[in-house]
CSV table of N, CA, C and O in Angstrom, one decimal:
chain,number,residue,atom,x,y,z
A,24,UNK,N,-30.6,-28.9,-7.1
A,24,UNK,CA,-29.3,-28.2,-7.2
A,24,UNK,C,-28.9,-27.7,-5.8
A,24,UNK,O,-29.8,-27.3,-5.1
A,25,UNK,N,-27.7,-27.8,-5.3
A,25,UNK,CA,-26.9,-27.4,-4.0
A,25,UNK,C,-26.8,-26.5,-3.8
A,25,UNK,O,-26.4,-25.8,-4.7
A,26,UNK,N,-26.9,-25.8,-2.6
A,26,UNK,CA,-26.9,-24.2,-2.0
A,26,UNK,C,-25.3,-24.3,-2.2
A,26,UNK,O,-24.7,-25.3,-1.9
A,27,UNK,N,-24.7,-23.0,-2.8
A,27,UNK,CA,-23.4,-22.8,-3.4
A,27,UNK,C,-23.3,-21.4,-2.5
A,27,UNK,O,-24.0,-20.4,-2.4
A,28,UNK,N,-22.0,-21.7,-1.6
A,28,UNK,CA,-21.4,-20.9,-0.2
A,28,UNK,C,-20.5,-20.5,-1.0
A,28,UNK,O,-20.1,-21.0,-2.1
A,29,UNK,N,-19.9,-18.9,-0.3
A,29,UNK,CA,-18.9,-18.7,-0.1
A,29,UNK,C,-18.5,-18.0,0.9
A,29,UNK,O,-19.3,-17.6,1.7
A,30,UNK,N,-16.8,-17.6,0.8
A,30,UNK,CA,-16.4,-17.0,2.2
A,30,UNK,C,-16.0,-15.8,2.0
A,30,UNK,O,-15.2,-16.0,1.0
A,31,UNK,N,-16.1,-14.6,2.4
A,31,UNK,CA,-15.0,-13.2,2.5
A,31,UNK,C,-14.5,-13.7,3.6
A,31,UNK,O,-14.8,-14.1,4.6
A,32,UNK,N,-13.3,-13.3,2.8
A,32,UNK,CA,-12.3,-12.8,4.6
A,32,UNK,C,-12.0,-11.8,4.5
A,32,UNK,O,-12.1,-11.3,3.4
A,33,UNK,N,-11.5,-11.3,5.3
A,33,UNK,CA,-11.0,-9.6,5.7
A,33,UNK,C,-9.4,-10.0,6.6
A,33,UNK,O,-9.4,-10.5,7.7
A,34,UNK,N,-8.3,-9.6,5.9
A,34,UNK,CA,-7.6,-10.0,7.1
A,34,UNK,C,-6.7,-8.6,7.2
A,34,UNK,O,-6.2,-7.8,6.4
A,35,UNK,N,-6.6,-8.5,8.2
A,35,UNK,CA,-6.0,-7.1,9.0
A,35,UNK,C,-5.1,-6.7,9.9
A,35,UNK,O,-5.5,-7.0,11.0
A,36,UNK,N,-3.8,-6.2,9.9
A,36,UNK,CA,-2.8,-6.0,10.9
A,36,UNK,C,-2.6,-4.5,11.0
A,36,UNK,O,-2.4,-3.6,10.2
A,37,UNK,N,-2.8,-4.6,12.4
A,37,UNK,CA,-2.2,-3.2,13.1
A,37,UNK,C,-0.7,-2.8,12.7
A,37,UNK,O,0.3,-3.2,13.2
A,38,UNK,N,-1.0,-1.8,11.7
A,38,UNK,CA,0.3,-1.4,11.4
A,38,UNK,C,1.2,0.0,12.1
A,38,UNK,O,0.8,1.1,11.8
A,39,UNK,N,2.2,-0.2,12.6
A,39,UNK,CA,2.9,1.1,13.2
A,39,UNK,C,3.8,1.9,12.4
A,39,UNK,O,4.6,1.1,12.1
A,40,UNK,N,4.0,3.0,12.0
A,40,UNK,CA,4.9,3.7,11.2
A,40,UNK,C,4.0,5.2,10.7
A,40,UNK,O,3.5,6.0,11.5
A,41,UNK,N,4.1,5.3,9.6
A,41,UNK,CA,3.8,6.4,8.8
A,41,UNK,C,3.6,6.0,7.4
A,41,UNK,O,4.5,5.5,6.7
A,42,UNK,N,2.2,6.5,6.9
A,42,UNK,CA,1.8,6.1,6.2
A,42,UNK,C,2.0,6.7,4.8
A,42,UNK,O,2.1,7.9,5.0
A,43,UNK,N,2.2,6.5,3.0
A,43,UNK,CA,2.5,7.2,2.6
A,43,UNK,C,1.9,8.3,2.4
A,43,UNK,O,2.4,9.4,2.1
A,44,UNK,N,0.3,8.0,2.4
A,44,UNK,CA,0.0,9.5,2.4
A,44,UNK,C,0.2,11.2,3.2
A,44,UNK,O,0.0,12.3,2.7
A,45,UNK,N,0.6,10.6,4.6
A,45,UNK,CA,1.1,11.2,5.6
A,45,UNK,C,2.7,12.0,5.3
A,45,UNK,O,3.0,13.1,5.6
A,46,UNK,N,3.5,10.9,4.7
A,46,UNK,CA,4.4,11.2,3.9
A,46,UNK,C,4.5,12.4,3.0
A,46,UNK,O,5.3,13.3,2.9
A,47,UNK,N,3.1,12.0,2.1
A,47,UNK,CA,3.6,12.9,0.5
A,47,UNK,C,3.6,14.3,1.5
A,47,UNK,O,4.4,15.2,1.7
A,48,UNK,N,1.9,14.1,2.3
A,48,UNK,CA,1.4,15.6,3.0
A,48,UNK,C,1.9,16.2,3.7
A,48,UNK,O,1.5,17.2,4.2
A,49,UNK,N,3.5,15.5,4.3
A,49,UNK,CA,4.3,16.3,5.1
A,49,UNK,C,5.2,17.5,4.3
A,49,UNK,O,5.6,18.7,4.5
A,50,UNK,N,5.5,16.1,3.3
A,50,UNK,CA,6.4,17.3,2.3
A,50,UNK,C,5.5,18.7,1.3
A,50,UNK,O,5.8,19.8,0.8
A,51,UNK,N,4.4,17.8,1.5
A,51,UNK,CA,4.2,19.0,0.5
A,51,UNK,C,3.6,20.5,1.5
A,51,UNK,O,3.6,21.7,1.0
A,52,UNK,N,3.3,20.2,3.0
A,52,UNK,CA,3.1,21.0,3.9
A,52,UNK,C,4.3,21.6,4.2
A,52,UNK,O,4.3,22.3,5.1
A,53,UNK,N,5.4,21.5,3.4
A,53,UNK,CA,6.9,21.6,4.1
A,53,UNK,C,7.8,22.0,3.0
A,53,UNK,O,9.0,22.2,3.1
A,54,UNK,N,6.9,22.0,1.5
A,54,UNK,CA,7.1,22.8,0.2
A,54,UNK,C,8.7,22.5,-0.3
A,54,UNK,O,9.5,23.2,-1.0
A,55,UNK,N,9.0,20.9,0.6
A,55,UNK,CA,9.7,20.2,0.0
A,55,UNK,C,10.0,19.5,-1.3
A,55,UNK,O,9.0,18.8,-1.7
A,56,UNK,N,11.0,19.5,-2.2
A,56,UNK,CA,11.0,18.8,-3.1
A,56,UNK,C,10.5,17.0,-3.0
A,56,UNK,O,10.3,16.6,-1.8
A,57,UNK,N,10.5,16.2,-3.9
A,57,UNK,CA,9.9,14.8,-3.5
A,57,UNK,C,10.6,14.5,-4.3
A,57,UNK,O,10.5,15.0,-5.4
A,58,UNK,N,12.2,13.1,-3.8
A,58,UNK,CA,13.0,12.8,-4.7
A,58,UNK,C,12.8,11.5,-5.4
A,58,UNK,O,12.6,10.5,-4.9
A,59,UNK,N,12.9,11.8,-6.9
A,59,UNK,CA,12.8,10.9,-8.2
A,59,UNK,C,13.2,9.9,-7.1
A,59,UNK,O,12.4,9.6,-6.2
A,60,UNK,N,14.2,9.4,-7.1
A,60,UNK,CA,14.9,7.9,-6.2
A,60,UNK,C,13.7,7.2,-5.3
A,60,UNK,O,13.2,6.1,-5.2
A,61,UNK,N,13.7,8.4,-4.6
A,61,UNK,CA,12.7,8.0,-3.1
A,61,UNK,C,11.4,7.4,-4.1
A,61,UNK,O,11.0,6.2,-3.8
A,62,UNK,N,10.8,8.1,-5.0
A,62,UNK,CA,9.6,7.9,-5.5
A,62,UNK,C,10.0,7.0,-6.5
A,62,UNK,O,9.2,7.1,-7.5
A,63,UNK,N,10.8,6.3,-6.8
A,63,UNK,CA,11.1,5.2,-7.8
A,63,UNK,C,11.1,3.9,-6.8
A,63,UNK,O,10.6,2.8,-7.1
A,64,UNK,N,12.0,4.3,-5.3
A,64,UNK,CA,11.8,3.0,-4.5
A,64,UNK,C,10.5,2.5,-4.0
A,64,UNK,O,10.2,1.4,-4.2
A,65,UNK,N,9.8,3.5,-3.4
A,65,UNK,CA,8.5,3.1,-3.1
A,65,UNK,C,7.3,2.6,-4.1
A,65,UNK,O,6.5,1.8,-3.9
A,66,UNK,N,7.6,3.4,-5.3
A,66,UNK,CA,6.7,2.5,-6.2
A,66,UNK,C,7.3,1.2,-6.8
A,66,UNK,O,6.5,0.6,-7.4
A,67,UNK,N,8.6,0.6,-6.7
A,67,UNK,CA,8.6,-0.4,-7.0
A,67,UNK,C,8.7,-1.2,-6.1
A,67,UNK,O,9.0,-2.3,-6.5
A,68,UNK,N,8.4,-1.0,-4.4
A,68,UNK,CA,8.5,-2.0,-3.2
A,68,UNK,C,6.8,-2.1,-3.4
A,68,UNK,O,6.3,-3.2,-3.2
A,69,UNK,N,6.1,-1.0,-3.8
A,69,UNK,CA,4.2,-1.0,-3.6
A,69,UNK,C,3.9,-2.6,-4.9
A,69,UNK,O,3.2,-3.4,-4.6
A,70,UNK,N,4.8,-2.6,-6.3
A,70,UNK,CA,4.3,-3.2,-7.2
A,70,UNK,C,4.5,-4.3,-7.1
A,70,UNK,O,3.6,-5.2,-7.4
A,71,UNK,N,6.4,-4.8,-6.2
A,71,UNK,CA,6.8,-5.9,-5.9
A,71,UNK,C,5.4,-6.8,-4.7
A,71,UNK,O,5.0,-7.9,-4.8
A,72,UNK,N,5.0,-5.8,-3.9
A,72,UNK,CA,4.2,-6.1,-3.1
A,72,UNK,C,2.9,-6.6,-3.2
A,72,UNK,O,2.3,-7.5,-2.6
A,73,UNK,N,2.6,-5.8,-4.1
A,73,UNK,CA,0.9,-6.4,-5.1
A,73,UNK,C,1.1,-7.1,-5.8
A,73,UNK,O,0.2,-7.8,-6.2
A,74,UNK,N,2.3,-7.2,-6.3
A,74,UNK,CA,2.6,-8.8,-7.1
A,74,UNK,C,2.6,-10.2,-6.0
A,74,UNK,O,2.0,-11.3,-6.0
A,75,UNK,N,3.4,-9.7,-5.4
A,75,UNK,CA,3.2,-11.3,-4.3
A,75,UNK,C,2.2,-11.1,-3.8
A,75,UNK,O,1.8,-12.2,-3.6
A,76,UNK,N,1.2,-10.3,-3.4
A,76,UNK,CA,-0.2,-10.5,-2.8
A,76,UNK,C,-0.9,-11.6,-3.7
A,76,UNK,O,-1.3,-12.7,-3.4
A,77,UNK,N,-0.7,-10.6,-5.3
A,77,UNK,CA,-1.8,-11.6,-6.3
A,77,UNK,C,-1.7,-13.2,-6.2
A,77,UNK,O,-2.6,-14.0,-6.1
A,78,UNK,N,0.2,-13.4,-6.4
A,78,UNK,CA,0.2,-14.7,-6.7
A,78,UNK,C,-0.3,-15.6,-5.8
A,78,UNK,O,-0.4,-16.8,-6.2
A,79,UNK,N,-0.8,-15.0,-4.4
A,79,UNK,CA,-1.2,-15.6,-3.2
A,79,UNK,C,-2.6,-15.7,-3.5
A,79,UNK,O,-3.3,-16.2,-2.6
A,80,UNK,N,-3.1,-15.5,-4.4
A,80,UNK,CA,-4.7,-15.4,-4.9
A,80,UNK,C,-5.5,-14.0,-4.1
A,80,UNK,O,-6.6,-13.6,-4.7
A,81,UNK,N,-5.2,-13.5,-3.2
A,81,UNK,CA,-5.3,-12.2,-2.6
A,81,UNK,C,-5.4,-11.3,-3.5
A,81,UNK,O,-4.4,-10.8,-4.1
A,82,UNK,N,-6.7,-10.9,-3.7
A,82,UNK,CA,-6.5,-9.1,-4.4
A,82,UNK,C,-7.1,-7.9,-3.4
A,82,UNK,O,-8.2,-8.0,-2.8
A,83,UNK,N,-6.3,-7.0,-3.4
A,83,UNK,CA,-6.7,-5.6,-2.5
A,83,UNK,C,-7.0,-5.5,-3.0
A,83,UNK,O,-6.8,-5.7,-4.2
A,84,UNK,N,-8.5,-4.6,-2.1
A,84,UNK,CA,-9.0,-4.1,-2.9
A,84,UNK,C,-9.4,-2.6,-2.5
A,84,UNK,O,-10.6,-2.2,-2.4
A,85,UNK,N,-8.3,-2.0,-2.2
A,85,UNK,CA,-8.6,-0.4,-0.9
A,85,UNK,C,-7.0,0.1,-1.3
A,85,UNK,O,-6.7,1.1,-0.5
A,86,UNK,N,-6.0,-0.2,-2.2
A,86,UNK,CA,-5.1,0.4,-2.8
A,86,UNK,C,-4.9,1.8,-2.5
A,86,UNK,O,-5.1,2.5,-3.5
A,87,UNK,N,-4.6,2.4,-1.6
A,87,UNK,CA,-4.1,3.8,-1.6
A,87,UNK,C,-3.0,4.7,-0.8
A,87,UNK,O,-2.7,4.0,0.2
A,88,UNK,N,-2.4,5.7,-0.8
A,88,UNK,CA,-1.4,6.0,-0.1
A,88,UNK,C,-1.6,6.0,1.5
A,88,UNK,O,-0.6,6.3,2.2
A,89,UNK,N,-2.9,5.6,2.1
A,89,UNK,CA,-3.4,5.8,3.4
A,89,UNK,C,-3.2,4.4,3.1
A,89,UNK,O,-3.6,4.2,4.3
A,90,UNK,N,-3.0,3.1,2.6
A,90,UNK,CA,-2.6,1.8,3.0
A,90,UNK,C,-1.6,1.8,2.7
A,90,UNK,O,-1.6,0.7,2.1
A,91,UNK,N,-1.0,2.1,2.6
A,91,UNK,CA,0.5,1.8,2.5
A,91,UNK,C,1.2,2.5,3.3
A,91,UNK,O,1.1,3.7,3.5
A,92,UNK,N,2.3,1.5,3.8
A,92,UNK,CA,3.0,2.0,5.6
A,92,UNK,C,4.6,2.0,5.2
A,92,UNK,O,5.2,1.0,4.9
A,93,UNK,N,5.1,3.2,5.3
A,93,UNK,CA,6.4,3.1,5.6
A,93,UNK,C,7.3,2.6,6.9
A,93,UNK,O,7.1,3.2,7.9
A,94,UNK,N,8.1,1.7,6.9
A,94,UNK,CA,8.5,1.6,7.7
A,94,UNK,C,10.3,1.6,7.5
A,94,UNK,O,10.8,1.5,6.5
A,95,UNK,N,10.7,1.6,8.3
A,95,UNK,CA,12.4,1.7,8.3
A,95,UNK,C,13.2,0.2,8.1
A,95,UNK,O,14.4,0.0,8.0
């Protein structure tokens, strides 16, 4: 029987912006409200996003507001 390989890859980009966790912790350092809207767009750009990951055969696997990058 045949030695059966496989590969991890790790693939990684330097991302510039502000991240959401940095986000929530500004507002809540800042005893700002956090608006329904805002928090409806980013969770459905986060889902749109992990949906085309998956279909790519790609699954994250480190999902959290420190990966995820706002940008303008």
């Amino acid at each position: 029987m045949g030695l059966v390989s496989f590969y991890l890859r790790i693939q990684m980009e330097l991302c510039s912006g502000q991240s959401l966790k940095d986000f929530l912790d500004n507002r809540l350092d800042n005893k700002e409200e956090i608006d329904t809207k805002i928090n409806q767009r980013f969770f459905t750009q986060i889902v749109e996003g992990i949906k085309h990951v998956h279909k790519q055969g790609i699954i994250h696997r480190d999902l959290k507001p420190a990966n995820v990058f706002i940008t303008g």
